[in-house]
């Protein structure tokens, strides 16, 4: 094939991101109804009713381009975070910010440091620019090895990703270690703190990353409306950076990368603190229930600061659950074939998962659930 000779080698060897299968697709495959997806860390309560109303109201305006500056949302968020509006960069999901960072900072010969297992998009955006991903294994407790990451920084390092709380483990790092780590980085390295799950974090010493943005040029905090705000389908996230970095990212983005409905829904969602609080409460109860019940089944579960749990279900459980109409995220792609990442669902969804696991175990005590 002639194309093979002209496609960039670093693109040829990219492994595409594996999204979770939609529940409707599994329904079709199995010829059943009511499959549920506990695999993509979406908000099980759905979007805020206020966001839905705002989308309806704005639907008749979609023949207009969006406001390319995202001014209304920019102003509102800047107030809320007590930063200058120009420090915010919006994207088509926080994923686009990852890509913009790679585009602005990385090329062949450059290195980006991040932990592994961590968010699956990091290697994709780094390799997508022909740069080198330098991964640092999590500790035995599946927490970031921050001293190890610090030691992995060389004079070729341009970018460090720190996912806190970490996906797919749900573990987090506290303020003291975070502060020491960021302070240890040379000023020629950009640190991107990916806080997609910050709203679910319950540890009291959670790092104040925004304070670091004020203090250290080359620091960016990434947040998203996909998780607690329940707007994953609209694709909107943002980065909060020092002015200089923010301006470079602005130059690299497409002019209309955030769509009209996404901005409107995000504004309405920000105003609905009650929905966010309900989501947090429902998640905390779900975490508690699932942790207790999974442990009861003899399955190891890690403490989580997010809206999902890491569980050592044993290999093959993911496929067995699929046949029962339950989608969880297998982690063999992360070198953890024994583990699954389970998104906390609605109470009835969590109960269905536990009942199904129990039934599989009873039907086949030997291999029904290969408990380690
Ligand atoms: C979900 C997620 C994101 C971004 O999601 P978008 O939908 O692109 O905003 C970023 N980082 C992590 C770790 C995530 O889990």
Short mmCIF file of C-alpha atoms and ligand atoms in Angstrom, two decimals:
data_model
loop_
_atom_site.label_atom_id
_atom_site.label_comp_id
_atom_site.label_asym_id
_atom_site.label_seq_id
_atom_site.Cartn_x
_atom_site.Cartn_y
_atom_site.Cartn_z
CA UNK A 1 0.00 0.00 0.00
CA UNK A 2 1.53 3.27 -1.15
CA UNK A 3 0.03 5.25 1.72
CA UNK A 4 2.06 3.27 4.21
CA UNK A 5 5.18 4.91 2.80
CA UNK A 6 3.96 8.45 3.37
CA UNK A 7 2.01 8.24 6.64
CA UNK A 8 4.12 9.53 9.55
CA UNK A 9 5.72 6.57 11.32
CA UNK A 10 4.55 7.81 14.75
CA UNK A 11 0.96 7.86 13.48
CA UNK A 12 1.24 4.42 11.86
CA UNK A 13 2.08 2.84 15.20
CA UNK A 14 -0.55 4.70 17.26
CA UNK A 15 -2.98 2.50 19.18
CA UNK A 16 -6.41 4.13 18.86
CA UNK A 17 -8.27 5.06 22.07
CA UNK A 18 -10.80 2.36 23.01
CA UNK A 19 -14.03 4.02 24.09
CA UNK A 20 -16.59 2.12 26.16
CA UNK A 21 -19.26 0.38 24.12
CA UNK A 22 -22.60 2.26 24.20
CA UNK A 23 -25.36 0.38 26.08
CA UNK A 24 -27.64 0.55 23.01
CA UNK A 25 -25.04 -1.27 20.95
CA UNK A 26 -24.78 -4.07 23.50
CA UNK A 27 -28.60 -4.32 23.55
CA UNK A 28 -28.52 -4.81 19.79
CA UNK A 29 -25.74 -7.39 19.92
CA UNK A 30 -27.43 -9.45 22.63
CA UNK A 31 -30.97 -8.90 21.37
CA UNK A 32 -31.99 -7.65 24.81
CA UNK A 33 -33.06 -4.38 26.36
CA UNK A 34 -31.80 -2.51 29.39
CA UNK A 35 -28.05 -3.01 29.16
CA UNK A 36 -26.22 -0.59 31.40
CA UNK A 37 -22.89 1.08 31.04
CA UNK A 38 -20.72 1.57 34.09
CA UNK A 39 -17.63 2.15 32.01
CA UNK A 40 -17.11 5.79 31.01
CA UNK A 41 -17.43 7.71 34.29
CA UNK A 42 -20.49 9.58 33.07
CA UNK A 43 -22.92 11.20 35.52
CA UNK A 44 -25.61 8.56 36.21
CA UNK A 45 -28.10 11.30 37.19
CA UNK A 46 -27.82 12.85 33.73
CA UNK A 47 -27.35 16.54 32.99
CA UNK A 48 -28.77 19.29 35.18
CA UNK A 49 -32.44 19.98 34.31
CA UNK A 50 -31.38 23.61 33.92
CA UNK A 51 -28.84 22.63 31.27
CA UNK A 52 -31.51 20.66 29.38
CA UNK A 53 -33.86 23.65 29.45
CA UNK A 54 -31.10 25.98 28.25
CA UNK A 55 -30.26 23.64 25.34
CA UNK A 56 -33.92 23.48 24.30
CA UNK A 57 -34.19 27.22 24.38
CA UNK A 58 -31.04 27.69 22.31
CA UNK A 59 -31.78 24.97 19.73
CA UNK A 60 -33.24 27.45 17.25
CA UNK A 61 -29.98 29.39 17.13
CA UNK A 62 -27.66 26.63 15.98
CA UNK A 63 -27.46 28.06 12.48
CA UNK A 64 -25.20 30.72 14.07
CA UNK A 65 -21.54 30.10 14.74
CA UNK A 66 -20.74 29.99 18.45
CA UNK A 67 -19.01 32.88 20.19
CA UNK A 68 -15.42 31.97 19.33
CA UNK A 69 -14.18 33.61 22.53
CA UNK A 70 -16.65 31.74 24.78
CA UNK A 71 -17.04 35.09 26.54
CA UNK A 72 -20.06 34.44 28.75
CA UNK A 73 -18.70 31.23 30.23
CA UNK A 74 -15.20 32.70 30.40
CA UNK A 75 -16.43 35.60 32.52
CA UNK A 76 -18.47 33.40 34.82
CA UNK A 77 -15.68 30.88 35.43
CA UNK A 78 -13.03 33.56 35.87
CA UNK A 79 -15.15 35.11 38.64
CA UNK A 80 -15.71 31.79 40.27
CA UNK A 81 -12.03 30.80 40.19
CA UNK A 82 -10.80 34.35 40.95
CA UNK A 83 -8.48 34.44 37.91
CA UNK A 84 -8.19 36.71 34.87
CA UNK A 85 -10.58 35.71 32.05
CA UNK A 86 -7.60 35.48 29.65
CA UNK A 87 -6.12 32.68 31.72
CA UNK A 88 -8.87 30.31 30.55
CA UNK A 89 -8.67 28.23 27.38
CA UNK A 90 -11.74 26.26 26.36
CA UNK A 91 -11.74 23.07 24.36
CA UNK A 92 -13.85 20.37 22.77
CA UNK A 93 -13.62 18.40 26.00
CA UNK A 94 -10.55 18.59 28.23
CA UNK A 95 -9.18 16.08 25.72
CA UNK A 96 -8.64 18.92 23.27
CA UNK A 97 -6.52 20.75 25.84
CA UNK A 98 -4.30 17.69 26.09
CA UNK A 99 -3.91 17.75 22.34
CA UNK A 100 -3.24 21.51 22.27
CA UNK A 101 -0.54 21.13 24.92
CA UNK A 102 1.12 18.41 22.85
CA UNK A 103 0.85 20.49 19.69
CA UNK A 104 2.33 23.58 21.33
CA UNK A 105 5.11 21.86 23.25
CA UNK A 106 6.13 18.58 21.65
CA UNK A 107 7.90 17.33 18.57
CA UNK A 108 10.33 14.52 17.68
CA UNK A 109 13.07 14.27 20.29
CA UNK A 110 10.98 15.90 23.04
CA UNK A 111 9.79 13.96 26.06
CA UNK A 112 6.61 14.02 28.12
CA UNK A 113 6.56 12.39 31.55
CA UNK A 114 3.48 10.82 33.09
CA UNK A 115 2.52 7.95 35.37
CA UNK A 116 1.27 4.58 34.19
CA UNK A 117 -1.45 3.39 34.44
CA UNK A 118 -2.98 6.81 33.97
CA UNK A 119 -5.31 8.48 31.47
CA UNK A 120 -5.20 6.65 28.13
CA UNK A 121 -5.13 9.89 26.10
CA UNK A 122 -1.66 10.92 27.32
CA UNK A 123 0.33 8.43 25.22
CA UNK A 124 -1.92 9.13 22.24
CA UNK A 125 -1.38 12.90 22.20
CA UNK A 126 2.35 12.58 22.91
CA UNK A 127 3.03 9.96 20.25
CA UNK A 128 0.71 11.82 17.93
CA UNK A 129 3.31 14.60 17.79
CA UNK A 130 6.19 12.18 17.27
CA UNK A 131 7.48 12.87 20.79
CA UNK A 132 8.55 10.30 23.37
CA UNK A 133 6.32 9.20 26.25
CA UNK A 134 8.32 8.55 29.42
CA UNK A 135 6.13 6.59 31.80
CA UNK A 136 6.75 6.12 35.53
CA UNK A 137 4.96 3.16 37.14
CA UNK A 138 2.55 3.84 40.00
CA UNK A 139 3.71 2.66 43.43
CA UNK A 140 2.59 -0.69 44.88
CA UNK A 141 -0.42 1.17 46.34
CA UNK A 142 -1.23 2.39 42.81
CA UNK A 143 -0.48 6.00 43.69
CA UNK A 144 1.68 8.42 41.68
CA UNK A 145 5.40 7.98 42.37
CA UNK A 146 6.10 11.71 42.39
CA UNK A 147 9.80 11.46 43.34
CA UNK A 148 10.17 8.90 40.53
CA UNK A 149 8.46 11.26 38.07
CA UNK A 150 10.66 14.12 39.20
CA UNK A 151 13.71 11.93 38.60
CA UNK A 152 12.44 11.03 35.11
CA UNK A 153 12.59 14.68 34.00
CA UNK A 154 15.56 15.34 31.69
CA UNK A 155 16.64 18.32 29.62
CA UNK A 156 14.47 16.92 26.82
CA UNK A 157 11.31 16.98 28.98
CA UNK A 158 8.81 19.65 27.92
CA UNK A 159 5.59 18.46 29.51
CA UNK A 160 4.48 16.53 32.60
CA UNK A 161 0.95 15.20 33.03
CA UNK A 162 -0.31 14.61 36.54
CA UNK A 163 -3.77 13.09 36.74
CA UNK A 164 -5.22 13.83 40.18
CA UNK A 165 -7.39 11.96 41.12
CA UNK A 166 -5.89 9.37 38.80
CA UNK A 167 -7.87 7.57 36.12
CA UNK A 168 -8.13 4.51 36.10
CA UNK A 169 -7.12 3.91 39.73
CA UNK A 170 -9.16 6.57 41.58
CA UNK A 171 -6.18 7.24 43.85
CA UNK A 172 -5.00 10.78 44.55
CA UNK A 173 -1.97 12.67 45.84
CA UNK A 174 -2.12 15.11 48.76
CA UNK A 175 -1.00 18.71 49.05
CA UNK A 176 2.41 18.14 50.65
CA UNK A 177 3.73 15.70 48.06
CA UNK A 178 2.10 17.68 45.25
CA UNK A 179 3.73 20.93 46.37
CA UNK A 180 7.12 19.28 46.70
CA UNK A 181 6.78 17.74 43.24
CA UNK A 182 5.75 20.88 41.39
CA UNK A 183 8.43 22.90 43.17
CA UNK A 184 11.03 20.35 42.00
CA UNK A 185 10.29 20.85 38.28
CA UNK A 186 12.60 23.02 36.18
CA UNK A 187 10.98 26.18 34.83
CA UNK A 188 11.40 24.88 31.27
CA UNK A 189 8.82 22.15 31.89
CA UNK A 190 5.06 22.68 31.64
CA UNK A 191 3.05 20.79 34.24
CA UNK A 192 -0.52 19.89 33.33
CA UNK A 193 -2.63 18.87 36.33
CA UNK A 194 -5.58 16.91 35.03
CA UNK A 195 -8.42 17.41 37.52
CA UNK A 196 -11.29 15.80 35.61
CA UNK A 197 -12.50 14.26 38.90
CA UNK A 198 -11.63 17.05 41.33
CA UNK A 199 -15.29 17.57 42.29
CA UNK A 200 -15.51 14.05 43.69
CA UNK A 201 -12.31 14.17 45.74
CA UNK A 202 -12.96 13.83 49.44
CA UNK A 203 -9.49 13.96 50.96
CA UNK A 204 -9.10 17.11 53.04
CA UNK A 205 -5.53 17.80 51.99
CA UNK A 206 -6.37 17.89 48.27
CA UNK A 207 -3.74 20.07 46.52
CA UNK A 208 -4.50 23.69 45.66
CA UNK A 209 -3.38 23.49 42.04
CA UNK A 210 -4.92 26.86 41.15
CA UNK A 211 -2.55 28.52 43.66
CA UNK A 212 0.32 26.99 41.65
CA UNK A 213 -1.05 28.49 38.43
CA UNK A 214 -0.78 31.91 40.10
CA UNK A 215 2.70 31.18 41.38
CA UNK A 216 4.44 29.17 38.68
CA UNK A 217 4.52 30.08 34.97
CA UNK A 218 4.06 26.96 32.86
CA UNK A 219 1.36 25.45 35.05
CA UNK A 220 -2.06 24.46 33.72
CA UNK A 221 -5.02 22.87 35.48
CA UNK A 222 -7.45 20.93 33.28
CA UNK A 223 -11.11 20.54 34.14
CA UNK A 224 -14.14 19.21 32.32
CA UNK A 225 -17.91 19.49 32.17
CA UNK A 226 -18.12 15.80 31.24
CA UNK A 227 -18.06 14.27 34.69
CA UNK A 228 -19.87 15.94 37.61
CA UNK A 229 -21.77 18.31 35.30
CA UNK A 230 -23.03 15.46 33.13
CA UNK A 231 -22.30 17.07 29.75
CA UNK A 232 -19.95 14.47 28.23
CA UNK A 233 -21.95 14.35 25.00
CA UNK A 234 -21.55 18.07 24.37
CA UNK A 235 -17.74 18.04 24.64
CA UNK A 236 -16.56 20.96 26.70
CA UNK A 237 -13.62 21.36 29.06
CA UNK A 238 -11.06 23.99 29.87
CA UNK A 239 -7.55 24.74 30.98
CA UNK A 240 -6.58 27.38 33.52
CA UNK A 241 -3.02 28.54 32.94
CA UNK A 242 -0.69 31.47 33.44
CA UNK A 243 -1.31 34.21 30.85
CA UNK A 244 1.62 33.40 28.63
CA UNK A 245 0.89 29.69 28.27
CA UNK A 246 -2.82 30.44 27.82
CA UNK A 247 -2.02 32.76 24.92
CA UNK A 248 0.06 30.14 23.10
CA UNK A 249 -2.71 27.59 23.51
CA UNK A 250 -5.23 30.12 22.15
CA UNK A 251 -3.14 30.54 19.02
CA UNK A 252 -3.12 26.81 18.36
CA UNK A 253 -6.83 26.12 18.72
CA UNK A 254 -9.55 26.17 16.10
CA UNK A 255 -11.66 29.34 16.18
CA UNK A 256 -14.97 27.58 16.94
CA UNK A 257 -13.79 24.58 18.94
CA UNK A 258 -16.52 24.96 21.58
CA UNK A 259 -20.00 24.66 20.18
CA UNK A 260 -22.88 26.98 20.97
CA UNK A 261 -24.99 24.47 22.92
CA UNK A 262 -22.01 23.33 24.97
CA UNK A 263 -21.30 26.84 26.24
CA UNK A 264 -24.95 27.49 27.05
CA UNK A 265 -25.37 24.18 28.85
CA UNK A 266 -22.13 24.65 30.79
CA UNK A 267 -23.31 28.06 32.02
CA UNK A 268 -26.62 26.60 33.19
CA UNK A 269 -24.88 23.62 34.80
CA UNK A 270 -22.54 25.91 36.76
CA UNK A 271 -25.60 27.65 38.18
CA UNK A 272 -27.10 24.39 39.38
CA UNK A 273 -25.06 23.74 42.49
CA UNK A 274 -27.89 21.59 43.79
CA UNK A 275 -27.51 19.11 40.95
CA UNK A 276 -23.76 18.96 41.52
CA UNK A 277 -24.33 18.36 45.22
CA UNK A 278 -26.89 15.64 44.51
CA UNK A 279 -24.36 14.00 42.18
CA UNK A 280 -21.64 14.11 44.83
CA UNK A 281 -23.95 12.62 47.44
CA UNK A 282 -25.21 9.87 45.15
CA UNK A 283 -21.62 9.07 44.19
CA UNK A 284 -20.41 8.92 47.79
CA UNK A 285 -23.26 6.53 48.68
CA UNK A 286 -22.55 4.41 45.61
CA UNK A 287 -18.84 4.22 46.42
CA UNK A 288 -19.65 3.10 49.93
CA UNK A 289 -22.17 0.49 48.77
CA UNK A 290 -20.01 -0.93 45.98
CA UNK A 291 -16.88 -1.02 48.13
CA UNK A 292 -18.67 -2.92 50.88
CA UNK A 293 -20.45 -5.37 48.58
CA UNK A 294 -17.47 -6.06 46.31
CA UNK A 295 -15.27 -6.74 49.36
CA UNK A 296 -18.00 -9.02 50.66
CA UNK A 297 -17.60 -10.99 47.43
CA UNK A 298 -13.87 -11.26 48.14
CA UNK A 299 -12.95 -8.70 45.49
CA UNK A 300 -10.17 -6.25 46.30
CA UNK A 301 -11.22 -2.60 45.89
CA UNK A 302 -9.05 0.51 46.09
CA UNK A 303 -10.08 3.64 47.96
CA UNK A 304 -11.29 6.19 45.41
CA UNK A 305 -11.48 9.96 45.16
CA UNK A 306 -13.45 9.78 41.90
CA UNK A 307 -16.78 8.52 40.50
CA UNK A 308 -15.40 5.07 39.70
CA UNK A 309 -13.69 2.24 41.52
CA UNK A 310 -10.76 0.07 40.68
CA UNK A 311 -11.59 -3.55 41.50
CA UNK A 312 -9.57 -6.72 41.19
CA UNK A 313 -12.33 -8.80 39.68
CA UNK A 314 -10.08 -11.40 38.09
CA UNK A 315 -9.60 -11.84 34.35
CA UNK A 316 -12.58 -12.61 32.17
CA UNK A 317 -15.20 -11.06 34.45
CA UNK A 318 -15.62 -8.16 32.06
CA UNK A 319 -16.67 -10.55 29.25
CA UNK A 320 -19.01 -12.46 31.54
CA UNK A 321 -20.68 -9.23 32.63
CA UNK A 322 -21.06 -8.15 29.00
CA UNK A 323 -23.16 -11.24 28.30
CA UNK A 324 -25.40 -10.10 31.17
CA UNK A 325 -25.83 -6.64 29.70
CA UNK A 326 -23.36 -4.91 32.02
CA UNK A 327 -20.50 -2.87 30.64
CA UNK A 328 -17.49 -2.17 32.85
CA UNK A 329 -14.05 -1.08 31.67
CA UNK A 330 -11.45 -3.87 31.38
CA UNK A 331 -7.90 -2.76 32.09
CA UNK A 332 -5.79 -5.24 30.11
CA UNK A 333 -4.71 -2.32 27.90
CA UNK A 334 -3.09 -0.86 31.02
CA UNK A 335 -1.25 -4.06 31.86
CA UNK A 336 -3.83 -4.88 34.56
CA UNK A 337 -5.76 -7.83 33.10
CA UNK A 338 -7.04 -8.80 36.58
CA UNK A 339 -8.67 -5.45 37.16
CA UNK A 340 -11.73 -3.54 36.03
CA UNK A 341 -12.72 0.09 36.39
CA UNK A 342 -16.32 0.34 37.51
CA UNK A 343 -18.20 3.63 37.22
CA UNK A 344 -20.54 4.30 40.13
CA UNK A 345 -24.09 4.17 38.79
CA UNK A 346 -27.56 4.78 40.17
CA UNK A 347 -28.43 2.68 43.26
CA UNK A 348 -30.41 0.18 41.16
CA UNK A 349 -27.56 -0.12 38.66
CA UNK A 350 -25.02 -0.74 41.40
CA UNK A 351 -27.30 -3.37 42.90
CA UNK A 352 -27.71 -5.07 39.56
CA UNK A 353 -23.95 -5.28 39.18
CA UNK A 354 -23.53 -6.84 42.63
CA UNK A 355 -26.41 -9.28 42.13
CA UNK A 356 -25.00 -10.34 38.77
CA UNK A 357 -21.53 -10.89 40.20
CA UNK A 358 -23.05 -12.94 43.02
CA UNK A 359 -25.06 -15.02 40.57
CA UNK A 360 -22.00 -15.66 38.38
CA UNK A 361 -20.10 -16.77 41.45
CA UNK A 362 -22.87 -19.14 42.58
CA UNK A 363 -23.37 -20.61 39.11
CA UNK A 364 -19.70 -21.45 38.80
CA UNK A 365 -17.78 -21.20 42.06
CA UNK A 366 -14.52 -22.31 40.41
CA UNK A 367 -14.21 -19.90 37.52
CA UNK A 368 -17.43 -17.85 37.71
CA UNK A 369 -15.44 -15.16 39.39
CA UNK A 370 -11.78 -15.82 39.37
CA UNK A 371 -11.10 -14.19 42.68
CA UNK A 372 -7.39 -13.80 43.27
C1 LIG B 1 -12.86 12.18 31.23
C2 LIG B 1 -11.46 12.66 31.39
C3 LIG B 1 -10.96 13.79 30.73
C4 LIG B 1 -11.65 14.66 29.76
O1 LIG B 1 -12.82 14.41 29.32
P1 LIG B 1 -13.51 15.32 28.21
O2 LIG B 1 -14.77 14.62 28.03
O3 LIG B 1 -12.61 15.33 27.01
O4 LIG B 1 -13.63 16.69 28.81
C5 LIG B 1 -9.68 14.20 30.97
N1 LIG B 1 -8.89 13.53 31.80
C6 LIG B 1 -9.32 12.46 32.45
C7 LIG B 1 -8.40 11.80 33.39
C8 LIG B 1 -10.59 11.97 32.25
O5 LIG B 1 -10.98 10.86 32.87
#
